[in-house]
Short mmCIF file of C-alpha atoms in Angstrom, two decimals:
data_model
loop_
_atom_site.label_atom_id
_atom_site.label_comp_id
_atom_site.label_asym_id
_atom_site.label_seq_id
_atom_site.Cartn_x
_atom_site.Cartn_y
_atom_site.Cartn_z
CA ASP A 135 0.00 0.00 0.00
CA VAL A 136 1.11 3.55 -0.73
CA GLN A 137 1.84 5.49 2.44
CA LEU A 138 2.97 9.07 2.98
CA LEU A 139 3.84 10.13 6.51
CA GLU A 140 4.62 13.74 7.32
CA SER A 141 6.55 14.90 10.36
CA GLY A 142 8.35 17.94 11.67
CA GLY A 143 5.45 20.27 12.36
CA GLY A 144 5.13 22.27 15.54
CA LEU A 145 5.00 25.69 17.13
CA VAL A 146 7.53 28.23 15.89
CA GLN A 147 7.95 31.95 16.41
CA PRO A 148 7.54 34.45 13.58
CA GLY A 149 10.78 34.67 11.64
CA GLY A 150 11.76 31.16 12.66
CA SER A 151 12.47 28.04 10.62
CA LEU A 152 11.14 24.53 10.42
CA ARG A 153 11.88 21.48 8.28
CA LEU A 154 9.07 19.14 7.30
CA SER A 155 9.66 15.58 6.16
CA CYS A 156 7.46 13.15 4.27
CA ALA A 157 8.43 9.48 4.35
CA ALA A 158 7.10 7.51 1.39
CA SER A 159 6.55 3.79 0.95
CA GLY A 160 4.68 1.40 -1.30
CA PHE A 161 5.65 2.91 -4.66
CA SER A 162 8.71 3.72 -6.74
CA PHE A 163 9.43 7.06 -5.08
CA SER A 164 12.08 8.35 -7.47
CA THR A 165 9.75 7.90 -10.43
CA TYR A 166 7.17 10.41 -9.26
CA GLY A 167 7.00 14.11 -8.77
CA MET A 168 5.81 15.20 -5.36
CA ILE A 169 4.00 18.25 -4.01
CA TRP A 170 3.28 20.05 -0.76
CA VAL A 171 -0.19 21.47 -0.17
CA ARG A 172 -1.32 23.39 2.90
CA GLN A 173 -4.62 24.19 4.54
CA ALA A 174 -4.99 27.08 6.95
CA PRO A 175 -7.47 26.57 9.79
CA GLY A 176 -11.00 26.51 8.40
CA LYS A 177 -9.81 27.36 4.88
CA GLY A 178 -9.38 25.62 1.56
CA LEU A 179 -6.42 23.89 -0.04
CA GLU A 180 -3.41 25.84 -1.27
CA TRP A 181 -0.63 24.33 -3.38
CA VAL A 182 2.77 25.30 -1.93
CA SER A 183 5.55 23.60 -3.88
CA GLY A 184 6.40 20.77 -6.25
CA ILE A 185 9.47 18.79 -7.29
CA SER A 186 10.22 16.41 -10.13
CA GLY A 187 11.18 12.79 -9.53
CA SER A 188 14.83 13.46 -10.21
CA ALA A 189 14.75 16.66 -8.13
CA GLY A 190 15.96 18.49 -11.21
CA THR A 191 12.99 20.86 -11.28
CA THR A 192 11.26 22.67 -8.46
CA TYR A 193 8.23 24.93 -8.32
CA TYR A 194 6.92 27.35 -5.71
CA ALA A 195 3.83 29.38 -5.01
CA ASP A 196 4.51 33.11 -5.01
CA SER A 197 3.48 33.24 -1.36
CA VAL A 198 6.47 31.10 -0.31
CA LYS A 199 9.05 31.77 -3.02
CA GLY A 200 12.40 32.73 -1.54
CA ARG A 201 11.42 31.46 1.92
CA PHE A 202 10.67 27.76 1.38
CA THR A 203 12.84 25.12 -0.27
CA ILE A 204 11.60 21.74 -1.46
CA SER A 205 14.01 18.84 -1.81
CA ARG A 206 14.05 15.06 -1.78
CA ASP A 207 16.33 12.16 -0.94
CA ASN A 208 15.39 9.34 -3.28
CA SER A 209 17.73 6.90 -1.53
CA LYS A 210 15.71 7.41 1.66
CA LYS A 211 12.36 7.85 -0.10
CA THR A 212 11.83 11.11 1.74
CA LEU A 213 10.50 14.50 0.68
CA PHE A 214 11.41 17.68 2.55
CA LEU A 215 10.16 21.22 2.91
CA GLN A 216 12.57 23.66 4.51
CA MET A 217 10.62 26.68 5.73
CA SER A 218 12.27 29.88 6.88
CA SER A 219 11.22 33.46 7.68
CA LEU A 220 7.93 32.00 8.83
CA ARG A 221 4.90 34.25 9.19
CA ALA A 222 1.61 33.92 11.01
CA GLU A 223 -0.10 33.34 7.66
CA ASP A 224 1.99 30.19 7.15
CA THR A 225 0.03 28.53 9.97
CA ALA A 226 -1.62 25.50 8.41
CA ILE A 227 -1.73 21.76 8.10
CA TYR A 228 0.90 20.78 5.54
CA TYR A 229 0.20 17.74 3.37
CA CYS A 230 2.58 15.94 1.08
CA ALA A 231 1.10 14.20 -1.94
CA LYS A 232 2.12 12.53 -5.15
CA ARG A 233 2.19 15.10 -7.94
CA SER A 234 -0.90 13.60 -9.57
CA GLY A 235 -2.84 14.03 -6.32
CA ASP A 236 -3.71 10.35 -6.09
CA TYR A 237 -2.18 9.78 -2.65
CA TRP A 238 -1.97 12.15 0.31
CA GLY A 239 -0.41 12.01 3.73
CA GLN A 240 -2.27 12.71 6.97
CA GLY A 241 -0.65 16.12 7.33
CA THR A 242 1.46 17.88 9.94
CA LEU A 243 0.40 21.06 11.71
CA VAL A 244 2.63 24.12 11.63
CA THR A 245 1.73 26.97 13.97
CA VAL A 246 3.57 30.27 13.69
CA SER A 247 2.94 32.36 16.78
CA SER A 248 4.78 34.28 19.47
CA ASP B 292 -2.23 31.47 -12.69
CA ILE B 293 -5.29 29.40 -13.55
CA VAL B 294 -8.25 30.35 -11.38
CA MET B 295 -10.68 27.58 -10.49
CA THR B 296 -14.24 28.63 -9.62
CA GLN B 297 -16.66 26.20 -8.01
CA THR B 298 -20.41 26.48 -7.68
CA PRO B 299 -22.27 26.15 -5.44
CA LEU B 300 -20.14 26.73 -2.33
CA SER B 301 -22.71 24.95 -0.21
CA SER B 302 -25.04 22.13 -1.19
CA PRO B 303 -27.68 20.78 1.19
CA VAL B 304 -28.91 17.47 -0.20
CA THR B 305 -31.48 14.90 0.88
CA LEU B 306 -30.17 11.37 1.39
CA GLY B 307 -30.68 9.30 -1.74
CA GLN B 308 -30.98 12.35 -3.97
CA PRO B 309 -28.44 13.45 -6.57
CA ALA B 310 -25.91 16.24 -6.16
CA SER B 311 -23.91 18.18 -8.69
CA ILE B 312 -20.92 20.50 -8.37
CA SER B 313 -19.54 22.68 -11.14
CA CYS B 314 -15.97 23.83 -11.64
CA MET B 315 -14.84 26.38 -14.17
CA SER B 316 -11.24 27.21 -15.02
CA SER B 317 -10.04 30.61 -16.23
CA GLN B 318 -8.24 28.97 -19.13
CA SER B 319 -8.21 25.64 -20.91
CA LEU B 320 -6.84 22.72 -18.91
CA VAL B 321 -5.80 20.78 -21.98
CA HIS B 322 -2.13 19.90 -21.58
CA SER B 323 0.31 19.83 -24.48
CA ASP B 324 0.24 16.03 -24.19
CA GLY B 325 -3.48 16.08 -25.02
CA ASN B 326 -4.68 15.15 -21.53
CA THR B 327 -6.81 17.36 -19.30
CA TYR B 328 -5.56 17.20 -15.74
CA LEU B 329 -8.69 18.06 -13.80
CA SER B 330 -9.27 16.11 -10.61
CA TRP B 331 -11.94 16.03 -7.93
CA LEU B 332 -11.02 15.55 -4.28
CA GLN B 333 -13.18 14.81 -1.26
CA GLN B 334 -12.24 15.94 2.23
CA ARG B 335 -14.28 14.47 5.03
CA PRO B 336 -14.26 16.31 8.38
CA GLY B 337 -10.90 15.92 10.12
CA GLN B 338 -9.42 13.92 7.26
CA PRO B 339 -6.88 14.66 4.52
CA PRO B 340 -8.12 15.06 0.97
CA ARG B 341 -8.63 11.92 -1.08
CA LEU B 342 -8.82 11.57 -4.84
CA LEU B 343 -12.19 10.70 -6.34
CA ILE B 344 -11.83 11.47 -10.05
CA TYR B 345 -8.80 12.17 -12.25
CA LYS B 346 -8.46 13.43 -15.82
CA ILE B 347 -12.06 14.68 -15.83
CA SER B 348 -13.92 11.39 -15.66
CA ASN B 349 -11.77 8.52 -14.39
CA ARG B 350 -12.77 7.11 -11.02
CA PHE B 351 -9.83 6.40 -8.74
CA SER B 352 -9.35 2.97 -7.20
CA GLY B 353 -12.05 2.08 -4.69
CA ILE B 354 -14.32 5.03 -5.47
CA PRO B 355 -18.02 4.04 -5.72
CA ASP B 356 -19.65 4.31 -9.12
CA ARG B 357 -22.22 6.80 -7.79
CA PHE B 358 -19.45 9.38 -8.32
CA SER B 359 -18.92 10.55 -11.88
CA GLY B 360 -17.08 13.38 -13.60
CA SER B 361 -17.63 15.07 -16.92
CA GLY B 362 -16.69 18.15 -18.89
CA ALA B 363 -14.06 19.50 -21.23
CA GLY B 364 -11.84 22.52 -21.78
CA THR B 365 -12.83 24.91 -19.02
CA ASP B 366 -16.13 23.52 -17.68
CA PHE B 367 -16.34 20.46 -15.46
CA THR B 368 -18.92 18.74 -13.29
CA LEU B 369 -18.87 16.23 -10.45
CA LYS B 370 -22.09 14.30 -9.93
CA ILE B 371 -23.17 12.03 -7.11
CA SER B 372 -26.08 9.94 -8.28
CA ARG B 373 -27.49 9.14 -4.84
CA VAL B 374 -26.01 10.91 -1.84
CA GLU B 375 -25.14 8.80 1.19
CA ALA B 376 -24.33 9.95 4.71
CA GLU B 377 -20.63 9.17 4.25
CA ASP B 378 -20.47 11.69 1.38
CA VAL B 379 -20.64 14.64 3.79
CA GLY B 380 -17.58 16.83 3.47
CA VAL B 381 -15.94 19.41 1.24
CA TYR B 382 -15.29 18.74 -2.44
CA TYR B 383 -12.51 20.44 -4.39
CA CYS B 384 -11.63 20.54 -8.04
CA MET B 385 -7.91 20.73 -8.72
CA GLN B 386 -5.94 21.39 -11.86
CA THR B 387 -2.52 19.83 -12.34
CA THR B 388 -2.10 20.84 -15.97
CA GLN B 389 0.35 23.58 -15.17
CA PHE B 390 2.20 25.06 -12.21
CA PRO B 391 1.16 26.64 -9.97
CA TYR B 392 -1.43 23.96 -9.34
CA THR B 393 -4.68 25.50 -8.20
CA PHE B 394 -7.84 24.45 -6.40
CA GLY B 395 -11.43 25.55 -6.39
CA GLN B 396 -12.72 27.21 -3.23
CA GLY B 397 -14.42 24.01 -2.11
CA THR B 398 -18.08 22.98 -1.99
CA LYS B 399 -19.51 21.88 1.33
CA LEU B 400 -21.91 18.98 0.93
CA GLU B 401 -24.29 18.53 3.82
CA ILE B 402 -27.40 16.52 4.47
CA LYS B 403 -30.73 18.33 4.76
#
């Protein structure tokens, strides 16, 4: 079975940094592009970032460009999202998913607050 | 960016009755490879999103056949032939034709 398990969320102060991880299993990880999507409390879904299977190409939403970095370690079947200069508006549940949107993790909550 | 607009934003439905959700994109979702990457997701309360329909009309594995998708170009529809209690939640259309990927605002399906 395909499984995606996010970790690394938590409470961080404005201006701080956090690194999210997404451990994948049950499929050929390096073959597939991956994405991060977030959902602020009580709000809809917002695409954050994407990366190709080889990690050769990355994409970012304007709202996070220059502050967030997506990466992956195909040998460890793990996707990452390095978040810096965090703002209150980055508070959300962060989901990792396969690029096609067919499989999603359970999400990890990031709270940016002083 | 491609803007995805869903209607209605709220849909009270009687159990056993049909439901329909529309999604319109601000530009064609036809990819250069000829496919149209329009998906429908369901998010039950307290759960992550799950894929229902991909490429307009293809039901994902394990999705009941009461769910169906149709449309082309910029206009798409999700239909539930007979709503069941487990269908309560928020439904999103999502385009993965081009980055940045974008979602509709979500349609809340509730039982009357």
